[in-house]
Short mmCIF file of N, CA and C in Angstrom, two decimals:
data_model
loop_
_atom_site.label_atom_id
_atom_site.label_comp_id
_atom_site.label_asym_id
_atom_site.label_seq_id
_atom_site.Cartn_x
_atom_site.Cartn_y
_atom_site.Cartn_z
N UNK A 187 -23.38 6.50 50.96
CA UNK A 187 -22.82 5.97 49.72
C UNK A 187 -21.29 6.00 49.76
N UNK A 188 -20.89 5.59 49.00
CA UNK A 188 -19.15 5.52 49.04
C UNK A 188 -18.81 5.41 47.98
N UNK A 189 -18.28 6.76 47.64
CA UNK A 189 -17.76 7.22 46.19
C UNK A 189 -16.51 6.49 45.61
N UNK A 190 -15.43 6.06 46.62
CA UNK A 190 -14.76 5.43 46.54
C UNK A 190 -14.45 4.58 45.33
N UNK A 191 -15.69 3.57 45.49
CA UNK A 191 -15.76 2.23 44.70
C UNK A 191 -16.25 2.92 43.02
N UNK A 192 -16.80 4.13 43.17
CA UNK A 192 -17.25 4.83 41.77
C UNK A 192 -16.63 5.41 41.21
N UNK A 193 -15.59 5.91 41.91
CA UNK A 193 -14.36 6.56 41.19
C UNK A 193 -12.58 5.35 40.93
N UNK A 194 -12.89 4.43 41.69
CA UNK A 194 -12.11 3.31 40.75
C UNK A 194 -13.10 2.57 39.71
N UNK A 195 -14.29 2.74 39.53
CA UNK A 195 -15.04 1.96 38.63
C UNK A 195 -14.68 3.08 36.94
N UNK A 196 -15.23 4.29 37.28
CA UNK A 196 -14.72 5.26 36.61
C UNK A 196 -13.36 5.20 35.96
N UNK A 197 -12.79 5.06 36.42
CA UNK A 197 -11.10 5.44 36.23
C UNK A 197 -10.98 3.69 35.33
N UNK A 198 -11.58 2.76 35.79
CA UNK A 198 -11.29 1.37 34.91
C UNK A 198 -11.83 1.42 33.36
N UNK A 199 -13.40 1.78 33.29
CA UNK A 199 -13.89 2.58 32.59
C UNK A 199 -13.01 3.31 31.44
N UNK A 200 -12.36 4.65 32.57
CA UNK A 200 -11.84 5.31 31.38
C UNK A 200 -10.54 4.65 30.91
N UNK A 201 -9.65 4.19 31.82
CA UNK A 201 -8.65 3.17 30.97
C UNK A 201 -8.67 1.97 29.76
N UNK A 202 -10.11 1.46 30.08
CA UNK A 202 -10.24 0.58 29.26
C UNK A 202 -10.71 1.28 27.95
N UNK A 203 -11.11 2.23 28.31
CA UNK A 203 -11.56 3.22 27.22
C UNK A 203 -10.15 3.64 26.08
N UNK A 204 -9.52 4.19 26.70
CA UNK A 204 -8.15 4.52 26.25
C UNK A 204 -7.47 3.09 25.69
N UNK A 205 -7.58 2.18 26.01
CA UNK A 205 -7.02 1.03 25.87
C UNK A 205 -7.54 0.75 24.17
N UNK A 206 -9.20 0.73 24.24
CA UNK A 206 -9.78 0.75 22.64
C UNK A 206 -9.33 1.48 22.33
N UNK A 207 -9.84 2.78 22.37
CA UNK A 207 -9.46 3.87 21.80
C UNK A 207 -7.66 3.68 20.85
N UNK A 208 -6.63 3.59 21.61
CA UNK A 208 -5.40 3.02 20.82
C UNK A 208 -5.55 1.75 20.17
N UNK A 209 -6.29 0.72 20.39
CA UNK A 209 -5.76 -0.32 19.19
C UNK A 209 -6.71 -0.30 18.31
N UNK A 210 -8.12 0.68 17.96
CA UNK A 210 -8.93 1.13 16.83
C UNK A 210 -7.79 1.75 16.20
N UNK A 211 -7.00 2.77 16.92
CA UNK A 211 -6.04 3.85 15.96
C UNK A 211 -4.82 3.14 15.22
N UNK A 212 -4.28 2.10 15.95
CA UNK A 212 -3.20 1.31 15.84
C UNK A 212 -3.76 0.58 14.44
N UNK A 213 -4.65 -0.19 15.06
CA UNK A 213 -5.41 -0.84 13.60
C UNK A 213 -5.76 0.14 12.32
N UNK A 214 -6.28 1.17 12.78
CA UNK A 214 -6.10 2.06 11.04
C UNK A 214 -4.94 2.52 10.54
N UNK A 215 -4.04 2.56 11.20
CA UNK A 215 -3.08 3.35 11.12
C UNK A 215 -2.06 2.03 10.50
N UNK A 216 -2.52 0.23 10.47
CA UNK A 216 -1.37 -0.12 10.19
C UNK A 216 -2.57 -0.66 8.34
N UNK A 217 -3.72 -0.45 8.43
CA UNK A 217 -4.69 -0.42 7.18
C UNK A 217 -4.46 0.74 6.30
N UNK A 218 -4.19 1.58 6.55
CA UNK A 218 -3.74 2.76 5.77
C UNK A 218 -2.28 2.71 5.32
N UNK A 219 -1.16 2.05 6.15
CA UNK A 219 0.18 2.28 6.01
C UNK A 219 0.11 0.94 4.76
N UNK A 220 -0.96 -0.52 5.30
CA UNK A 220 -0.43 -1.60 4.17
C UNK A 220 -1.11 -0.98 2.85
N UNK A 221 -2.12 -0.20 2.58
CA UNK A 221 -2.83 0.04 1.57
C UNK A 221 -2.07 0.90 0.30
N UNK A 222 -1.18 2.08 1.18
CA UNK A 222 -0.31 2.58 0.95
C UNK A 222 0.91 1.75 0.03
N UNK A 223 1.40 0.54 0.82
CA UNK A 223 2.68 -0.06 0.35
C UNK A 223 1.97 -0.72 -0.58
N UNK A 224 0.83 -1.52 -0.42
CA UNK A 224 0.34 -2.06 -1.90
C UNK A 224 0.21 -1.02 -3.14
N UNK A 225 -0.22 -0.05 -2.58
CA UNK A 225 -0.56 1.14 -4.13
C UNK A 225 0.87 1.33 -4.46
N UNK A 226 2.36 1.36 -3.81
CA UNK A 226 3.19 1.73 -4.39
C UNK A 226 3.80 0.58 -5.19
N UNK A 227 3.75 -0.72 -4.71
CA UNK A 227 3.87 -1.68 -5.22
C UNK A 227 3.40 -1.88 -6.46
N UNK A 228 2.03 -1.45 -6.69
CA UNK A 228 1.50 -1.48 -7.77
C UNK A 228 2.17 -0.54 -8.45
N UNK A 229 2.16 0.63 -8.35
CA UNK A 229 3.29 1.97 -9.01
C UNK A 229 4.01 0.56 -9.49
N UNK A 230 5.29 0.17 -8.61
CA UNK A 230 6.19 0.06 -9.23
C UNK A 230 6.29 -1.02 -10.50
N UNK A 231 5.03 -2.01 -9.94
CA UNK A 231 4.96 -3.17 -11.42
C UNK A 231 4.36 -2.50 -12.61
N UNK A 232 3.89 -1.05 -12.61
CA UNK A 232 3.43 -0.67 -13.87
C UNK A 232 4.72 0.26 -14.56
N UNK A 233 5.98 0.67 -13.44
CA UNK A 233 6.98 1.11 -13.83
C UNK A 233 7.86 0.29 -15.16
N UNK A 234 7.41 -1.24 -13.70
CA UNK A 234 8.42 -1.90 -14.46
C UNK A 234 8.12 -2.61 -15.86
N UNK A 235 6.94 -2.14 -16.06
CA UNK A 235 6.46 -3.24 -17.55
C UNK A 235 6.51 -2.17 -18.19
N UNK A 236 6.08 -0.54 -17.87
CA UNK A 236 6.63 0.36 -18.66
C UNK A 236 8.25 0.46 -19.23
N UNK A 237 8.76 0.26 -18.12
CA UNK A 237 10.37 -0.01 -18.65
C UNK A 237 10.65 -1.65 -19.96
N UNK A 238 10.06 -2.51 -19.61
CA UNK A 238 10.07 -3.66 -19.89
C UNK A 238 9.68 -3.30 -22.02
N UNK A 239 8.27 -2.53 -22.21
CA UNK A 239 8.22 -2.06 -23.11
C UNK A 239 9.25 -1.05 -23.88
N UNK A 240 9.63 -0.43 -23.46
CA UNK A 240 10.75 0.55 -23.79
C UNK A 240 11.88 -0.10 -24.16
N UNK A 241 12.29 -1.15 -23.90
CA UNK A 241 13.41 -1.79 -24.58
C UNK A 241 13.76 -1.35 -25.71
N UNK A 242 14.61 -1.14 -26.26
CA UNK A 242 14.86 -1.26 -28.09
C UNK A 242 16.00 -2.16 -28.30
N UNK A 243 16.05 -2.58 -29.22
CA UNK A 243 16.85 -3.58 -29.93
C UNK A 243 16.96 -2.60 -31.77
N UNK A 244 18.03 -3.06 -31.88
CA UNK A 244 18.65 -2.55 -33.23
C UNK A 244 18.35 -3.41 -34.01
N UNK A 245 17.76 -2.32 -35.35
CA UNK A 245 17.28 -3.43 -36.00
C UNK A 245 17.83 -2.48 -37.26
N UNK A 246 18.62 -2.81 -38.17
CA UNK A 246 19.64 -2.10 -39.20
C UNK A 246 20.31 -1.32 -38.23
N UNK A 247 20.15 0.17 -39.39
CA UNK A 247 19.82 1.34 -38.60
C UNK A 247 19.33 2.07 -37.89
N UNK A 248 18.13 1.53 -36.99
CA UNK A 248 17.09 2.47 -36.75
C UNK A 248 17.24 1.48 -35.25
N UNK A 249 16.48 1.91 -34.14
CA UNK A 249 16.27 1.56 -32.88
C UNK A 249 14.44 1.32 -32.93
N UNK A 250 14.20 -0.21 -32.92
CA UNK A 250 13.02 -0.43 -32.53
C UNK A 250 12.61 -0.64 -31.51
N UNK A 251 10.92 -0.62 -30.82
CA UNK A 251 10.31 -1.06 -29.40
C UNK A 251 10.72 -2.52 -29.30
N UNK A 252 10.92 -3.22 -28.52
CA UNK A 252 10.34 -4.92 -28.47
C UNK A 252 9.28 -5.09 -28.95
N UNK A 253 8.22 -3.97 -28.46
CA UNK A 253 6.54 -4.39 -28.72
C UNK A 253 6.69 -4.30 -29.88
N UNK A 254 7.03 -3.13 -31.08
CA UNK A 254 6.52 -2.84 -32.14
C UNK A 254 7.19 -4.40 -33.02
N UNK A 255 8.31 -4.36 -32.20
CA UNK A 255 9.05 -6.49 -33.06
C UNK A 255 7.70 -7.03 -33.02
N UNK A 256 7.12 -7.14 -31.62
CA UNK A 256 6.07 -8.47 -31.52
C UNK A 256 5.31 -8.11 -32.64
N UNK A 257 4.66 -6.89 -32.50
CA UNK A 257 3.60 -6.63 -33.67
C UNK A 257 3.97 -6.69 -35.03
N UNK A 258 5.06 -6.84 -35.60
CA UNK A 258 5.44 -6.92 -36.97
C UNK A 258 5.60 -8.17 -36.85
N UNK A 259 6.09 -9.33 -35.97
CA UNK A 259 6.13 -10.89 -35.97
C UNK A 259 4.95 -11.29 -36.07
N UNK A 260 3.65 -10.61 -35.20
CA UNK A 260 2.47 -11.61 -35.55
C UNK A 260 1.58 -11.46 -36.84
N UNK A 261 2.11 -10.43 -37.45
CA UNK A 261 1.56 -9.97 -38.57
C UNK A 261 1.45 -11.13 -39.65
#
């Protein structure tokens, strides 16, 4: 027999092995990183409509919401 040819078959084997092995990891690793930037993304559009609400505008004396304006306009 001639081990030879079994131990470069082996060794292709395990390279190609290694070869999956990194772009399964590569691929989760860039599914986790976009999932990540979307959830913060999302954070930040609920920041920003939280801020967006918070507005006040002067109204006499007193400091009102924007929202609480809308709700006394549609009244």
């Amino acid at each position: 027999m001639d081990y030879g040819n079994s131990i470069s078959y082996s060794r292709v084997y395990l390279v190609s092995l290694l070869v999956f092995f990194l772009a399964v990891m590569a691929l989760a690793i860039f599914a986790i990183a976009s999932s990540w930037q979307n959830l913060f993304l999302e954070r930040d559009d609920i920041a920003y409509i939280d801020l967006q609400e918070q507005v006040f505008e002067i109204e006499g004396d007193s400091l009102v919401s924007r929202k609480s304006l809308n709700l006394e306009l549609e009244r």
